[in-house]
Every structure is written in structure tokens, then in C-alpha cells.
């Protein structure tokens, strides 16, 4: 399931992020990938040791926490602290698949069920830089408005096209979900969305209650705590 989540960050928050990132000290993005990824990755990242990275990462996590669509779709159990990257001057990331298990801290690890890209530059600020996800409907590149996020399965083969003008700024991170299976997670999200709409439309309360019970019992059956 590919899901466009609009307005994770407000316009003011995006402007502040960009202001802070303009003066940032970037490092070679290949420092955070394995040997295979390093062959096709050509971008810049905020170092994991950067105080700015830690501050902005906390702000992204706070924004995600208040976003009900993100929670309903991802059902997060763990989130890798968000990182930040910059593509410019032909920077790109060739086709790759994200690592299955990632180190968080203090010996803790995360299974990457979902990937998320939070766009910090509007599409008209750069040329190229589209996110290409193999097998996605239409096969077209994705470039969302600044502040919007794209959630997609972490096992997807994907790439970022070369940026030939301007700069593409984004935050990216991975999620271990309470529900490991993508199809089960998709069905739960669709059911949750339908329940919310039926409630707003004033549907029969007993029927909505019954559907809500089914949702929670499926979540109880499929979730890993």
C-alpha cells in the first residue's frame, strides 16, 4: 500500500525546517548504507551525531504522533529516529531495497516493515528527484508538496531520480508495525477509514459498533506486541 499523507508538517514548520537546513553541515550519504547501497547512493545527509538532526528528528516524531492518518495506516510499534537528506547537482539514489533489520540504540533493533519519505521541498523547487517505486500504479515518479509524506512497504524496490536543478530536501525513516503483514495492515486501515466515515455520516450505531468490534478483534489477532 502506497499512501499519501498530506500536511504532516504545517507550512510554518516546513519553512523553519528549511531555514535550519540551509546552514547545515552535510556529510556523504554513503556513510549510513552497506556496500551494495553505497554503489548507487549519491546524496548528502545530516550526520547521525548532529545536534540539529536530533532536534529536527524529535519535531518530526511529534508531528507524526498528532497525525491520526499516519497512526491508522502504519500502526507503529517502533520508529527509527528520522534522518534528513539532500539531493542536488545530479545527486541520485539508484534502485535498492531498504535493509530488513536496523539498529536503533542501546542494542535495540527494528524490523523495517514500512518506509516513509517526508518531503521538505516543493516539486517546483527542483528538477528530477522523483521517487520511483517499482510496481507502483502508473509507474510514475512521486514528488509531493512540502510537508506531505509518502508511506510505502519497505520491501519495495525503489530509487530517487537525479536532481538536475535546485535541491530536494526530505526526511526519511522506517517503521516496525504492530501488524507485520502488508495486506492485513491495508485491510485494517481501510476498515478503520470506513468506520470513521460511517460515524460521520450518522450510520446505524449498532452496525458501526459491530464493525468496530471486528476491527479491534482483527487487530488483536494480527498484532505483535
PDB file of C-alpha atoms in Angstrom:
ATOM      1  CA  UNK A   1       0.000   0.000   0.000  1.00  0.00           C
ATOM      2  CA  UNK A   2       1.286   3.424  -1.029  1.00  0.00           C
ATOM      3  CA  UNK A   3      -0.313   6.204   0.989  1.00  0.00           C
ATOM      4  CA  UNK A   4      -0.002   9.954   0.518  1.00  0.00           C
ATOM      5  CA  UNK A   5      -0.408  11.638   3.920  1.00  0.00           C
ATOM      6  CA  UNK A   6      -0.938  15.389   3.473  1.00  0.00           C
ATOM      7  CA  UNK A   7       0.194  18.153   5.831  1.00  0.00           C
ATOM      8  CA  UNK A   8       2.225  16.156   8.329  1.00  0.00           C
ATOM      9  CA  UNK A   9       4.092  19.424   8.869  1.00  0.00           C
ATOM     10  CA  UNK A  10       2.474  22.851   8.684  1.00  0.00           C
ATOM     11  CA  UNK A  11       3.727  25.488   6.231  1.00  0.00           C
ATOM     12  CA  UNK A  12       5.403  27.348   9.106  1.00  0.00           C
ATOM     13  CA  UNK A  13       7.131  24.183  10.285  1.00  0.00           C
ATOM     14  CA  UNK A  14       8.375  23.419   6.768  1.00  0.00           C
ATOM     15  CA  UNK A  15       9.746  26.958   6.435  1.00  0.00           C
ATOM     16  CA  UNK A  16      11.584  26.632   9.759  1.00  0.00           C
ATOM     17  CA  UNK A  17      12.995  23.213   8.805  1.00  0.00           C
ATOM     18  CA  UNK A  18      14.312  24.612   5.521  1.00  0.00           C
ATOM     19  CA  UNK A  19      15.789  27.660   7.228  1.00  0.00           C
ATOM     20  CA  UNK A  20      17.659  25.455   9.676  1.00  0.00           C
ATOM     21  CA  UNK A  21      18.821  23.029   6.989  1.00  0.00           C
ATOM     22  CA  UNK A  22      20.180  25.786   4.703  1.00  0.00           C
ATOM     23  CA  UNK A  23      23.107  26.333   7.053  1.00  0.00           C
ATOM     24  CA  UNK A  24      23.578  22.684   7.985  1.00  0.00           C
ATOM     25  CA  UNK A  25      26.813  20.743   7.660  1.00  0.00           C
ATOM     26  CA  UNK A  26      26.052  17.785   5.396  1.00  0.00           C
ATOM     27  CA  UNK A  27      28.023  14.573   5.041  1.00  0.00           C
ATOM     28  CA  UNK A  28      28.284  11.888   2.368  1.00  0.00           C
ATOM     29  CA  UNK A  29      25.072   9.835   2.407  1.00  0.00           C
ATOM     30  CA  UNK A  30      27.005   6.630   1.762  1.00  0.00           C
ATOM     31  CA  UNK A  31      28.170   6.605   5.367  1.00  0.00           C
ATOM     32  CA  UNK A  32      24.861   5.088   6.527  1.00  0.00           C
ATOM     33  CA  UNK A  33      24.450   2.250   3.997  1.00  0.00           C
ATOM     34  CA  UNK A  34      26.098  -1.085   3.298  1.00  0.00           C
ATOM     35  CA  UNK A  35      28.410  -1.969   0.434  1.00  0.00           C
ATOM     36  CA  UNK A  36      25.626  -2.586  -2.079  1.00  0.00           C
ATOM     37  CA  UNK A  37      23.776   0.646  -1.325  1.00  0.00           C
ATOM     38  CA  UNK A  38      26.995   2.670  -1.453  1.00  0.00           C
ATOM     39  CA  UNK A  39      27.412   1.737  -5.120  1.00  0.00           C
ATOM     40  CA  UNK A  40      24.223   3.577  -6.148  1.00  0.00           C
ATOM     41  CA  UNK A  41      23.750   6.220  -3.435  1.00  0.00           C
ATOM     42  CA  UNK A  42      24.914   9.752  -4.261  1.00  0.00           C
ATOM     43  CA  UNK A  43      23.425  12.293  -1.876  1.00  0.00           C
ATOM     44  CA  UNK A  44      24.108  14.159   1.351  1.00  0.00           C
ATOM     45  CA  UNK A  45      22.752  13.546   4.866  1.00  0.00           C
ATOM     46  CA  UNK A  46      22.815  15.183   8.242  1.00  0.00           C
ATOM     47  CA  UNK A  47      25.262  13.177  10.367  1.00  0.00           C
ATOM     48  CA  UNK A  48      23.611  10.932  12.951  1.00  0.00           C
ATOM     49  CA  UNK A  49      25.723  12.710  15.594  1.00  0.00           C
ATOM     50  CA  UNK A  50      24.392  16.149  14.593  1.00  0.00           C
ATOM     51  CA  UNK A  51      22.536  18.115  17.267  1.00  0.00           C
ATOM     52  CA  UNK A  52      20.382  19.626  14.506  1.00  0.00           C
ATOM     53  CA  UNK A  53      19.448  16.159  13.286  1.00  0.00           C
ATOM     54  CA  UNK A  54      18.346  15.172  16.794  1.00  0.00           C
ATOM     55  CA  UNK A  55      16.271  18.350  17.196  1.00  0.00           C
ATOM     56  CA  UNK A  56      14.511  18.096  13.831  1.00  0.00           C
ATOM     57  CA  UNK A  57      14.012  14.354  14.269  1.00  0.00           C
ATOM     58  CA  UNK A  58      12.160  14.969  17.528  1.00  0.00           C
ATOM     59  CA  UNK A  59       9.973  17.559  15.773  1.00  0.00           C
ATOM     60  CA  UNK A  60       9.059  15.057  13.030  1.00  0.00           C
ATOM     61  CA  UNK A  61       8.175  12.394  15.614  1.00  0.00           C
ATOM     62  CA  UNK A  62       5.953  14.898  17.426  1.00  0.00           C
ATOM     63  CA  UNK A  63       4.187  15.730  14.157  1.00  0.00           C
ATOM     64  CA  UNK A  64       3.624  12.050  13.392  1.00  0.00           C
ATOM     65  CA  UNK A  65       2.218  11.487  16.870  1.00  0.00           C
ATOM     66  CA  UNK A  66      -0.534  14.037  16.276  1.00  0.00           C
ATOM     67  CA  UNK A  67      -1.397  12.697  12.797  1.00  0.00           C
ATOM     68  CA  UNK A  68      -4.258  10.145  13.014  1.00  0.00           C
ATOM     69  CA  UNK A  69      -3.878   9.009   9.385  1.00  0.00           C
ATOM     70  CA  UNK A  70      -0.252   8.033   9.936  1.00  0.00           C
ATOM     71  CA  UNK A  71      -1.106   6.063  13.064  1.00  0.00           C
ATOM     72  CA  UNK A  72      -4.067   4.278  11.443  1.00  0.00           C
ATOM     73  CA  UNK A  73      -2.049   3.286   8.375  1.00  0.00           C
ATOM     74  CA  UNK A  74       1.279   2.410   9.993  1.00  0.00           C
ATOM     75  CA  UNK A  75       0.143   1.070  13.396  1.00  0.00           C
ATOM     76  CA  UNK A  76       3.675   1.858  14.595  1.00  0.00           C
ATOM     77  CA  UNK A  77       5.421  -0.220  17.204  1.00  0.00           C
ATOM     78  CA  UNK A  78       8.853   1.356  16.705  1.00  0.00           C
ATOM     79  CA  UNK A  79      10.050   4.246  14.532  1.00  0.00           C
ATOM     80  CA  UNK A  80      13.681   4.729  13.604  1.00  0.00           C
ATOM     81  CA  UNK A  81      14.593   8.324  14.518  1.00  0.00           C
ATOM     82  CA  UNK A  82      14.069  10.298  11.292  1.00  0.00           C
ATOM     83  CA  UNK A  83      17.081  11.229   9.178  1.00  0.00           C
ATOM     84  CA  UNK A  84      17.465  14.053   6.659  1.00  0.00           C
ATOM     85  CA  UNK A  85      18.922  14.073   3.168  1.00  0.00           C
ATOM     86  CA  UNK A  86      19.708  16.480   0.354  1.00  0.00           C
ATOM     87  CA  UNK A  87      19.894  15.799  -3.378  1.00  0.00           C
ATOM     88  CA  UNK A  88      21.460  18.415  -5.664  1.00  0.00           C
ATOM     89  CA  UNK A  89      23.914  18.718  -8.578  1.00  0.00           C
ATOM     90  CA  UNK A  90      22.947  15.400 -10.142  1.00  0.00           C
ATOM     91  CA  UNK A  91      22.602  13.582  -6.812  1.00  0.00           C
ATOM     92  CA  UNK A  92      20.566  10.388  -7.034  1.00  0.00           C
ATOM     93  CA  UNK A  93      19.947   7.008  -5.415  1.00  0.00           C
ATOM     94  CA  UNK A  94      19.730   4.057  -7.782  1.00  0.00           C
ATOM     95  CA  UNK A  95      17.380   1.118  -7.396  1.00  0.00           C
ATOM     96  CA  UNK A  96      17.737  -0.532  -3.993  1.00  0.00           C
ATOM     97  CA  UNK A  97      15.758  -2.225  -1.253  1.00  0.00           C
ATOM     98  CA  UNK A  98      15.946  -0.989   2.334  1.00  0.00           C
ATOM     99  CA  UNK A  99      17.670  -3.096   4.957  1.00  0.00           C
ATOM    100  CA  UNK A 100      15.383  -5.554   6.720  1.00  0.00           C
ATOM    101  CA  UNK A 101      16.744  -5.020  10.259  1.00  0.00           C
ATOM    102  CA  UNK A 102      18.145  -1.729  11.519  1.00  0.00           C
ATOM    103  CA  UNK A 103      19.978  -0.733  14.674  1.00  0.00           C
ATOM    104  CA  UNK A 104      18.261   1.898  16.814  1.00  0.00           C
ATOM    105  CA  UNK A 105      20.284   2.357  20.005  1.00  0.00           C
ATOM    106  CA  UNK A 106      21.477   0.526  23.118  1.00  0.00           C
ATOM    107  CA  UNK A 107      21.438  -2.820  21.323  1.00  0.00           C
ATOM    108  CA  UNK A 108      17.817  -2.426  20.195  1.00  0.00           C
ATOM    109  CA  UNK A 109      16.814  -3.242  16.638  1.00  0.00           C
ATOM    110  CA  UNK A 110      13.878  -2.509  14.336  1.00  0.00           C
ATOM    111  CA  UNK A 111      12.389  -4.667  11.570  1.00  0.00           C
ATOM    112  CA  UNK A 112      11.647  -2.323   8.666  1.00  0.00           C
ATOM    113  CA  UNK A 113       8.038  -3.022   7.638  1.00  0.00           C
ATOM    114  CA  UNK A 114       7.355   0.446   6.213  1.00  0.00           C
ATOM    115  CA  UNK A 115       9.403   3.245   4.700  1.00  0.00           C
ATOM    116  CA  UNK A 116       8.358   6.870   4.862  1.00  0.00           C
ATOM    117  CA  UNK A 117       9.593   9.943   2.990  1.00  0.00           C
ATOM    118  CA  UNK A 118       8.547  13.346   4.343  1.00  0.00           C
ATOM    119  CA  UNK A 119       9.078  15.962   1.634  1.00  0.00           C
ATOM    120  CA  UNK A 120      10.584  19.288   2.714  1.00  0.00           C
ATOM    121  CA  UNK A 121      10.942  20.891  -0.741  1.00  0.00           C
ATOM    122  CA  UNK A 122       8.076  21.668  -3.092  1.00  0.00           C
ATOM    123  CA  UNK A 123       8.264  19.930  -6.501  1.00  0.00           C
ATOM    124  CA  UNK A 124       8.799  23.223  -8.357  1.00  0.00           C
ATOM    125  CA  UNK A 125      11.965  23.874  -6.323  1.00  0.00           C
ATOM    126  CA  UNK A 126      13.932  21.206  -8.206  1.00  0.00           C
ATOM    127  CA  UNK A 127      14.074  19.192 -11.424  1.00  0.00           C
ATOM    128  CA  UNK A 128      14.208  15.408 -11.264  1.00  0.00           C
ATOM    129  CA  UNK A 129      14.375  13.875  -7.807  1.00  0.00           C
ATOM    130  CA  UNK A 130      11.181  11.870  -8.247  1.00  0.00           C
ATOM    131  CA  UNK A 131      10.764   8.820  -6.037  1.00  0.00           C
ATOM    132  CA  UNK A 132      10.260   5.791  -8.280  1.00  0.00           C
ATOM    133  CA  UNK A 133       8.743   2.718  -6.619  1.00  0.00           C
ATOM    134  CA  UNK A 134       8.855  -0.413  -8.749  1.00  0.00           C
ATOM    135  CA  UNK A 135       5.399  -1.818  -9.438  1.00  0.00           C
ATOM    136  CA  UNK A 136       3.538   1.274  -8.266  1.00  0.00           C
ATOM    137  CA  UNK A 137       0.370   2.190 -10.207  1.00  0.00           C
ATOM    138  CA  UNK A 138       1.218   4.118 -13.373  1.00  0.00           C
ATOM    139  CA  UNK A 139       4.949   3.718 -12.741  1.00  0.00           C
ATOM    140  CA  UNK A 140       5.354   7.484 -12.455  1.00  0.00           C
ATOM    141  CA  UNK A 141       7.732   9.287 -10.164  1.00  0.00           C
ATOM    142  CA  UNK A 142       6.412  10.806  -6.953  1.00  0.00           C
ATOM    143  CA  UNK A 143       7.152  14.329  -5.732  1.00  0.00           C
ATOM    144  CA  UNK A 144       4.757  15.564  -3.059  1.00  0.00           C
ATOM    145  CA  UNK A 145       4.192  19.076  -1.700  1.00  0.00           C
ATOM    146  CA  UNK A 146       6.479  20.136   1.125  1.00  0.00           C
ATOM    147  CA  UNK A 147       5.104  18.900   4.446  1.00  0.00           C
ATOM    148  CA  UNK A 148       3.426  15.834   2.915  1.00  0.00           C
ATOM    149  CA  UNK A 149       4.614  12.264   3.459  1.00  0.00           C
ATOM    150  CA  UNK A 150       4.582   9.053   1.448  1.00  0.00           C
ATOM    151  CA  UNK A 151       4.231   5.747   3.292  1.00  0.00           C
ATOM    152  CA  UNK A 152       5.116   2.553   1.412  1.00  0.00           C
ATOM    153  CA  UNK A 153       6.260  -1.046   2.046  1.00  0.00           C
ATOM    154  CA  UNK A 154       9.942  -1.230   2.970  1.00  0.00           C
ATOM    155  CA  UNK A 155      10.457  -4.313   0.804  1.00  0.00           C
ATOM    156  CA  UNK A 156       9.740  -2.251  -2.337  1.00  0.00           C
ATOM    157  CA  UNK A 157      12.486  -1.816  -4.917  1.00  0.00           C
ATOM    158  CA  UNK A 158      12.801   1.958  -5.328  1.00  0.00           C
ATOM    159  CA  UNK A 159      15.087   4.800  -6.437  1.00  0.00           C
ATOM    160  CA  UNK A 160      15.396   8.599  -6.486  1.00  0.00           C
ATOM    161  CA  UNK A 161      15.987  10.196  -9.890  1.00  0.00           C
ATOM    162  CA  UNK A 162      18.949  12.561 -10.371  1.00  0.00           C
ATOM    163  CA  UNK A 163      18.270  16.138  -9.281  1.00  0.00           C
ATOM    164  CA  UNK A 164      19.411  18.366 -12.151  1.00  0.00           C
ATOM    165  CA  UNK A 165      18.244  21.748 -10.811  1.00  0.00           C
ATOM    166  CA  UNK A 166      17.762  23.089  -7.316  1.00  0.00           C
ATOM    167  CA  UNK A 167      17.829  20.924  -4.219  1.00  0.00           C
ATOM    168  CA  UNK A 168      15.494  18.262  -2.885  1.00  0.00           C
ATOM    169  CA  UNK A 169      15.300  18.135   0.923  1.00  0.00           C
ATOM    170  CA  UNK A 170      13.494  15.365   2.757  1.00  0.00           C
ATOM    171  CA  UNK A 171      13.250  13.424   5.967  1.00  0.00           C
ATOM    172  CA  UNK A 172      13.164   9.641   5.779  1.00  0.00           C
ATOM    173  CA  UNK A 173      12.645   6.880   8.305  1.00  0.00           C
ATOM    174  CA  UNK A 174      11.388   3.345   8.837  1.00  0.00           C
ATOM    175  CA  UNK A 175       8.631   1.839  10.931  1.00  0.00           C
ATOM    176  CA  UNK A 176       8.185  -1.536  12.564  1.00  0.00           C
ATOM    177  CA  UNK A 177       4.431  -2.040  12.639  1.00  0.00           C
ATOM    178  CA  UNK A 178       2.309  -3.840  15.189  1.00  0.00           C
ATOM    179  CA  UNK A 179       0.959  -5.739  12.164  1.00  0.00           C
ATOM    180  CA  UNK A 180       3.763  -7.269  10.126  1.00  0.00           C
ATOM    181  CA  UNK A 181       1.772  -8.320   7.036  1.00  0.00           C
ATOM    182  CA  UNK A 182       1.175  -5.544   4.491  1.00  0.00           C
ATOM    183  CA  UNK A 183      -2.198  -6.887   3.295  1.00  0.00           C
ATOM    184  CA  UNK A 184      -3.513  -7.285   6.835  1.00  0.00           C
ATOM    185  CA  UNK A 185      -2.364  -3.754   7.631  1.00  0.00           C
ATOM    186  CA  UNK A 186      -4.042  -2.426   4.464  1.00  0.00           C
ATOM    187  CA  UNK A 187      -7.354  -4.119   5.308  1.00  0.00           C
ATOM    188  CA  UNK A 188      -7.283  -2.728   8.839  1.00  0.00           C
ATOM    189  CA  UNK A 189      -6.626   0.778   7.516  1.00  0.00           C
ATOM    190  CA  UNK A 190      -9.478   0.529   5.008  1.00  0.00           C
ATOM    191  CA  UNK A 191     -11.832  -0.751   7.700  1.00  0.00           C
ATOM    192  CA  UNK A 192     -10.783   1.998  10.107  1.00  0.00           C
ATOM    193  CA  UNK A 193     -11.321   4.624   7.395  1.00  0.00           C
ATOM    194  CA  UNK A 194     -14.762   3.199   6.590  1.00  0.00           C
ATOM    195  CA  UNK A 195     -15.777   3.183  10.271  1.00  0.00           C
ATOM    196  CA  UNK A 196     -14.745   6.830  10.616  1.00  0.00           C
ATOM    197  CA  UNK A 197     -16.800   7.805   7.549  1.00  0.00           C
ATOM    198  CA  UNK A 198     -19.863   5.835   8.662  1.00  0.00           C
ATOM    199  CA  UNK A 199     -19.667   7.525  12.057  1.00  0.00           C
ATOM    200  CA  UNK A 200     -19.500  10.987  10.489  1.00  0.00           C
ATOM    201  CA  UNK A 201     -22.388  10.141   8.164  1.00  0.00           C
ATOM    202  CA  UNK A 202     -24.606   9.142  11.093  1.00  0.00           C
ATOM    203  CA  UNK A 203     -24.857   5.445  10.202  1.00  0.00           C
ATOM    204  CA  UNK A 204     -26.679   2.972  12.423  1.00  0.00           C
ATOM    205  CA  UNK A 205     -24.849   2.970  15.752  1.00  0.00           C
ATOM    206  CA  UNK A 206     -25.228  -0.766  16.369  1.00  0.00           C
ATOM    207  CA  UNK A 207     -23.772  -1.586  12.939  1.00  0.00           C
ATOM    208  CA  UNK A 208     -20.846   0.787  13.495  1.00  0.00           C
ATOM    209  CA  UNK A 209     -20.237  -0.754  16.920  1.00  0.00           C
ATOM    210  CA  UNK A 210     -20.215  -4.239  15.404  1.00  0.00           C
ATOM    211  CA  UNK A 211     -17.706  -3.193  12.736  1.00  0.00           C
ATOM    212  CA  UNK A 212     -15.566  -1.538  15.402  1.00  0.00           C
ATOM    213  CA  UNK A 213     -15.537  -4.786  17.382  1.00  0.00           C
ATOM    214  CA  UNK A 214     -14.448  -6.691  14.274  1.00  0.00           C
ATOM    215  CA  UNK A 215     -11.651  -4.168  13.668  1.00  0.00           C
ATOM    216  CA  UNK A 216     -10.266  -4.462  17.173  1.00  0.00           C
ATOM    217  CA  UNK A 217     -10.557  -8.234  17.258  1.00  0.00           C
ATOM    218  CA  UNK A 218      -8.641  -8.491  13.964  1.00  0.00           C
ATOM    219  CA  UNK A 219      -6.017  -6.106  15.315  1.00  0.00           C
ATOM    220  CA  UNK A 220      -5.824  -8.178  18.480  1.00  0.00           C
ATOM    221  CA  UNK A 221      -5.402 -11.357  16.400  1.00  0.00           C
ATOM    222  CA  UNK A 222      -2.788  -9.972  13.998  1.00  0.00           C
ATOM    223  CA  UNK A 223      -0.748  -7.608  16.161  1.00  0.00           C
ATOM    224  CA  UNK A 224       2.673  -8.332  17.653  1.00  0.00           C
ATOM    225  CA  UNK A 225       3.285  -6.585  20.958  1.00  0.00           C
TER     226      UNK A 225
END
